[in-house]
mmCIF file with all atom_site columns, C-alpha atoms in Angstrom:
data_model
loop_
_atom_site.group_PDB
_atom_site.id
_atom_site.type_symbol
_atom_site.label_atom_id
_atom_site.label_alt_id
_atom_site.label_comp_id
_atom_site.label_asym_id
_atom_site.label_entity_id
_atom_site.label_seq_id
_atom_site.pdbx_PDB_ins_code
_atom_site.Cartn_x
_atom_site.Cartn_y
_atom_site.Cartn_z
_atom_site.occupancy
_atom_site.B_iso_or_equiv
_atom_site.pdbx_formal_charge
_atom_site.auth_seq_id
_atom_site.auth_comp_id
_atom_site.auth_asym_id
_atom_site.auth_atom_id
_atom_site.pdbx_PDB_model_num
ATOM 1   C CA . MET A 1 1   ? 118.156 86.817  93.597  1.00 55.00 ? 130 MET A CA 1
ATOM 2   C CA . THR A 1 2   ? 118.030 90.016  91.304  1.00 67.00 ? 131 THR A CA 1
ATOM 3   C CA . GLU A 1 3   ? 120.221 92.975  91.763  1.00 80.00 ? 132 GLU A CA 1
ATOM 4   C CA . PHE A 1 4   ? 118.235 95.741  92.764  1.00 91.00 ? 133 PHE A CA 1
ATOM 5   C CA . ASP A 1 5   ? 118.758 99.349  90.729  1.00 90.00 ? 134 ASP A CA 1
ATOM 6   C CA . ALA A 1 6   ? 116.534 102.015 92.098  1.00 91.00 ? 135 ALA A CA 1
ATOM 7   C CA . GLU A 1 7   ? 116.376 103.840 88.565  1.00 91.00 ? 136 GLU A CA 1
ATOM 8   C CA . LYS A 1 8   ? 115.348 100.597 87.083  1.00 92.00 ? 137 LYS A CA 1
ATOM 9   C CA . PHE A 1 9   ? 112.561 100.403 89.398  1.00 93.00 ? 138 PHE A CA 1
ATOM 10  C CA . GLU A 1 10  ? 111.255 103.522 87.758  1.00 91.00 ? 139 GLU A CA 1
ATOM 11  C CA . GLU A 1 11  ? 110.383 101.370 85.116  1.00 93.00 ? 140 GLU A CA 1
ATOM 12  C CA . LYS A 1 12  ? 109.681 98.386  87.178  1.00 93.00 ? 141 LYS A CA 1
ATOM 13  C CA . TYR A 1 13  ? 107.283 96.627  84.871  1.00 91.00 ? 142 TYR A CA 1
ATOM 14  C CA . VAL A 1 14  ? 110.008 96.118  82.240  1.00 92.00 ? 143 VAL A CA 1
ATOM 15  C CA . HIS A 1 15  ? 112.592 95.353  84.663  1.00 92.00 ? 144 HIS A CA 1
ATOM 16  C CA . TYR A 1 16  ? 111.236 93.676  87.595  1.00 93.00 ? 145 TYR A CA 1
ATOM 17  C CA . PHE A 1 17  ? 108.080 92.205  86.464  1.00 94.00 ? 146 PHE A CA 1
ATOM 18  C CA . GLU A 1 18  ? 108.883 88.741  87.512  1.00 94.00 ? 147 GLU A CA 1
ATOM 19  C CA . GLU A 1 19  ? 109.943 89.707  91.052  1.00 94.00 ? 148 GLU A CA 1
ATOM 20  C CA . LEU A 1 20  ? 106.898 91.690  91.433  1.00 95.00 ? 149 LEU A CA 1
ATOM 21  C CA . GLU A 1 21  ? 104.414 88.935  90.562  1.00 95.00 ? 150 GLU A CA 1
ATOM 22  C CA . THR A 1 22  ? 106.551 86.802  92.979  1.00 96.00 ? 151 THR A CA 1
ATOM 23  C CA . ALA A 1 23  ? 106.292 89.123  95.821  1.00 95.00 ? 152 ALA A CA 1
ATOM 24  C CA . TYR A 1 24  ? 102.213 89.708  95.272  1.00 97.00 ? 153 TYR A CA 1
ATOM 25  C CA . SER A 1 25  ? 102.087 85.613  94.710  1.00 96.00 ? 154 SER A CA 1
ATOM 26  C CA . ASN A 1 26  ? 104.032 85.157  97.835  1.00 97.00 ? 155 ASN A CA 1
ATOM 27  C CA . ALA A 1 27  ? 102.457 87.303  100.189 1.00 97.00 ? 156 ALA A CA 1
ATOM 28  C CA . TYR A 1 28  ? 99.040  85.895  99.041  1.00 96.00 ? 157 TYR A CA 1
ATOM 29  C CA . GLN A 1 29  ? 100.260 82.591  99.917  1.00 96.00 ? 158 GLN A CA 1
ATOM 30  C CA . GLU A 1 30  ? 101.567 83.617  103.580 1.00 95.00 ? 159 GLU A CA 1
ATOM 31  C CA . LEU A 1 31  ? 98.361  84.939  104.414 1.00 96.00 ? 160 LEU A CA 1
ATOM 32  C CA . HIS A 1 32  ? 96.101  82.176  102.803 1.00 93.00 ? 161 HIS A CA 1
ATOM 33  C CA . GLY A 1 33  ? 94.467  80.119  105.679 1.00 90.00 ? 162 GLY A CA 1
ATOM 34  C CA . GLN A 1 34  ? 95.186  83.090  108.191 1.00 93.00 ? 163 GLN A CA 1
ATOM 35  C CA . TYR A 1 35  ? 92.125  85.136  106.908 1.00 91.00 ? 164 TYR A CA 1
ATOM 36  C CA . ASP A 1 36  ? 88.740  84.716  105.050 1.00 88.00 ? 165 ASP A CA 1
ATOM 37  C CA . SER A 1 37  ? 89.496  83.550  101.921 1.00 89.00 ? 166 SER A CA 1
ATOM 38  C CA . GLU A 1 38  ? 86.813  85.191  100.112 1.00 90.00 ? 167 GLU A CA 1
ATOM 39  C CA . ILE A 1 39  ? 87.912  88.739  101.488 1.00 91.00 ? 168 ILE A CA 1
ATOM 40  C CA . LEU A 1 40  ? 91.695  87.818  100.804 1.00 92.00 ? 169 LEU A CA 1
ATOM 41  C CA . ARG A 1 41  ? 90.783  86.885  97.102  1.00 92.00 ? 170 ARG A CA 1
ATOM 42  C CA . GLY A 1 42  ? 88.685  90.038  96.707  1.00 91.00 ? 171 GLY A CA 1
ATOM 43  C CA . ILE A 1 43  ? 91.507  92.030  97.856  1.00 94.00 ? 172 ILE A CA 1
ATOM 44  C CA . ASP A 1 44  ? 93.811  90.672  95.708  1.00 94.00 ? 173 ASP A CA 1
ATOM 45  C CA . ARG A 1 45  ? 91.676  91.041  92.563  1.00 92.00 ? 174 ARG A CA 1
ATOM 46  C CA . GLN A 1 46  ? 89.634  94.055  92.897  1.00 90.00 ? 175 GLN A CA 1
ATOM 47  C CA . ILE A 1 47  ? 92.469  96.289  94.670  1.00 93.00 ? 176 ILE A CA 1
ATOM 48  C CA . LEU A 1 48  ? 95.805  95.021  94.693  1.00 94.00 ? 177 LEU A CA 1
ATOM 49  C CA . SER A 1 49  ? 95.528  94.027  91.007  1.00 91.00 ? 178 SER A CA 1
ATOM 50  C CA . GLU A 1 50  ? 95.490  97.780  90.293  1.00 92.00 ? 179 GLU A CA 1
ATOM 51  C CA . SER A 1 51  ? 97.865  98.701  93.057  1.00 95.00 ? 180 SER A CA 1
ATOM 52  C CA . GLU A 1 52  ? 101.403 100.320 92.590  1.00 94.00 ? 181 GLU A CA 1
ATOM 53  C CA . PRO A 1 53  ? 104.558 99.247  94.583  1.00 96.00 ? 182 PRO A CA 1
ATOM 54  C CA . VAL A 1 54  ? 106.774 102.194 94.886  1.00 96.00 ? 183 VAL A CA 1
ATOM 55  C CA . TYR A 1 55  ? 110.480 102.435 95.974  1.00 95.00 ? 184 TYR A CA 1
ATOM 56  C CA . GLU A 1 56  ? 111.032 105.075 98.392  1.00 94.00 ? 185 GLU A CA 1
ATOM 57  C CA . GLY A 1 57  ? 114.584 104.547 99.210  1.00 91.00 ? 186 GLY A CA 1
ATOM 58  C CA . ASP A 1 58  ? 116.850 102.944 101.846 1.00 92.00 ? 187 ASP A CA 1
ATOM 59  C CA . GLY A 1 59  ? 115.477 99.585  101.157 1.00 91.00 ? 188 GLY A CA 1
ATOM 60  C CA . THR A 1 60  ? 111.636 100.458 101.843 1.00 95.00 ? 189 THR A CA 1
ATOM 61  C CA . PHE A 1 61  ? 108.642 100.091 99.630  1.00 96.00 ? 190 PHE A CA 1
ATOM 62  C CA . HIS A 1 62  ? 105.218 101.070 99.620  1.00 96.00 ? 191 HIS A CA 1
ATOM 63  C CA . ILE A 1 63  ? 102.253 99.825  98.117  1.00 97.00 ? 192 ILE A CA 1
ATOM 64  C CA . ARG A 1 64  ? 100.119 102.623 96.551  1.00 96.00 ? 193 ARG A CA 1
ATOM 65  C CA . LEU A 1 65  ? 96.349  101.753 96.356  1.00 95.00 ? 194 LEU A CA 1
ATOM 66  C CA . PRO A 1 66  ? 93.885  102.879 93.761  1.00 93.00 ? 195 PRO A CA 1
ATOM 67  C CA . ASP A 1 67  ? 92.217  105.956 94.580  1.00 93.00 ? 196 ASP A CA 1
ATOM 68  C CA . ASP A 1 68  ? 88.772  104.385 94.257  1.00 91.00 ? 197 ASP A CA 1
ATOM 69  C CA . THR A 1 69  ? 89.847  101.586 97.023  1.00 90.00 ? 198 THR A CA 1
ATOM 70  C CA . ALA A 1 70  ? 86.831  102.489 99.592  1.00 86.00 ? 199 ALA A CA 1
ATOM 71  C CA . THR A 1 71  ? 84.320  101.959 96.327  1.00 88.00 ? 200 THR A CA 1
ATOM 72  C CA . ARG A 1 72  ? 85.896  98.650  95.559  1.00 87.00 ? 201 ARG A CA 1
ATOM 73  C CA . ALA A 1 73  ? 85.610  97.492  99.096  1.00 85.00 ? 202 ALA A CA 1
ATOM 74  C CA . GLN A 1 74  ? 82.149  97.876  99.172  1.00 84.00 ? 203 GLN A CA 1
ATOM 75  C CA . SER A 1 75  ? 81.516  94.832  96.835  1.00 83.00 ? 204 SER A CA 1
ATOM 76  C CA . LEU A 1 76  ? 83.754  92.836  98.957  1.00 82.00 ? 205 LEU A CA 1
ATOM 77  C CA . PRO A 1 77  ? 82.415  90.476  101.692 1.00 81.00 ? 206 PRO A CA 1
ATOM 78  C CA . GLY A 1 78  ? 82.597  90.933  105.473 1.00 79.00 ? 207 GLY A CA 1
ATOM 79  C CA . ASP A 1 79  ? 82.551  94.564  107.436 1.00 80.00 ? 208 ASP A CA 1
ATOM 80  C CA . GLU A 1 80  ? 85.062  97.224  106.972 1.00 84.00 ? 209 GLU A CA 1
ATOM 81  C CA . ALA A 1 81  ? 87.244  96.358  110.007 1.00 85.00 ? 210 ALA A CA 1
ATOM 82  C CA . SER A 1 82  ? 87.894  93.060  108.464 1.00 86.00 ? 211 SER A CA 1
ATOM 83  C CA . PHE A 1 83  ? 88.953  94.577  105.322 1.00 89.00 ? 212 PHE A CA 1
ATOM 84  C CA . GLU A 1 84  ? 91.110  96.910  106.761 1.00 91.00 ? 213 GLU A CA 1
ATOM 85  C CA . THR A 1 85  ? 92.855  94.189  108.652 1.00 92.00 ? 214 THR A CA 1
ATOM 86  C CA . VAL A 1 86  ? 93.357  91.877  105.646 1.00 93.00 ? 215 VAL A CA 1
ATOM 87  C CA . LEU A 1 87  ? 94.259  94.803  103.382 1.00 94.00 ? 216 LEU A CA 1
ATOM 88  C CA . SER A 1 88  ? 97.179  95.848  105.937 1.00 95.00 ? 217 SER A CA 1
ATOM 89  C CA . ALA A 1 89  ? 98.331  92.331  106.508 1.00 96.00 ? 218 ALA A CA 1
ATOM 90  C CA . PHE A 1 90  ? 98.500  92.037  102.547 1.00 96.00 ? 219 PHE A CA 1
ATOM 91  C CA . THR A 1 91  ? 100.359 95.124  101.917 1.00 97.00 ? 220 THR A CA 1
ATOM 92  C CA . ASP A 1 92  ? 102.644 94.766  104.839 1.00 97.00 ? 221 ASP A CA 1
ATOM 93  C CA . ALA A 1 93  ? 103.463 91.154  103.327 1.00 97.00 ? 222 ALA A CA 1
ATOM 94  C CA . ILE A 1 94  ? 104.146 92.403  99.842  1.00 97.00 ? 223 ILE A CA 1
ATOM 95  C CA . GLU A 1 95  ? 106.282 95.067  101.021 1.00 97.00 ? 224 GLU A CA 1
ATOM 96  C CA . ARG A 1 96  ? 108.381 92.504  102.996 1.00 96.00 ? 225 ARG A CA 1
ATOM 97  C CA . GLU A 1 97  ? 108.628 90.099  100.192 1.00 96.00 ? 226 GLU A CA 1
ATOM 98  C CA . LEU A 1 98  ? 110.046 93.045  97.995  1.00 95.00 ? 227 LEU A CA 1
ATOM 99  C CA . ARG A 1 99  ? 112.537 93.930  100.540 1.00 95.00 ? 228 ARG A CA 1
ATOM 100 C CA . ARG A 1 100 ? 113.543 90.139  100.569 1.00 93.00 ? 229 ARG A CA 1
ATOM 101 C CA . LEU A 1 101 ? 113.595 89.321  96.897  1.00 92.00 ? 230 LEU A CA 1
ATOM 102 C CA . PHE A 1 102 ? 115.875 92.651  96.271  1.00 92.00 ? 231 PHE A CA 1
ATOM 103 C CA . GLU A 1 103 ? 117.920 91.350  99.424  1.00 89.00 ? 232 GLU A CA 1
ATOM 104 C CA . PHE A 1 104 ? 117.413 94.267  101.644 1.00 89.00 ? 233 PHE A CA 1
ATOM 105 C CA . GLU A 1 105 ? 116.529 91.967  104.373 1.00 76.00 ? 234 GLU A CA 1
#
């Protein structure tokens, strides 16, 4: 595993790009088969591809979503409740993966 440095995370795409890709991919794979694949894929491509992982300190990460998430969601299949459920599960899974990859868990 990669040793985590909070200061380096400020330039996360330079220092931790591979780990970020792995976290997002692992989260997707974890949810695949549990939720509607069209909604999951749409969230991955239209929303999370523009998201920003943020380190909040004490081993805690947060996924900052694009400002226009609601607008992007309108083009996805399913209803608002399904979208919110899948988006929440997906961001939670990414945050867990980041904690695991950087050995906070």
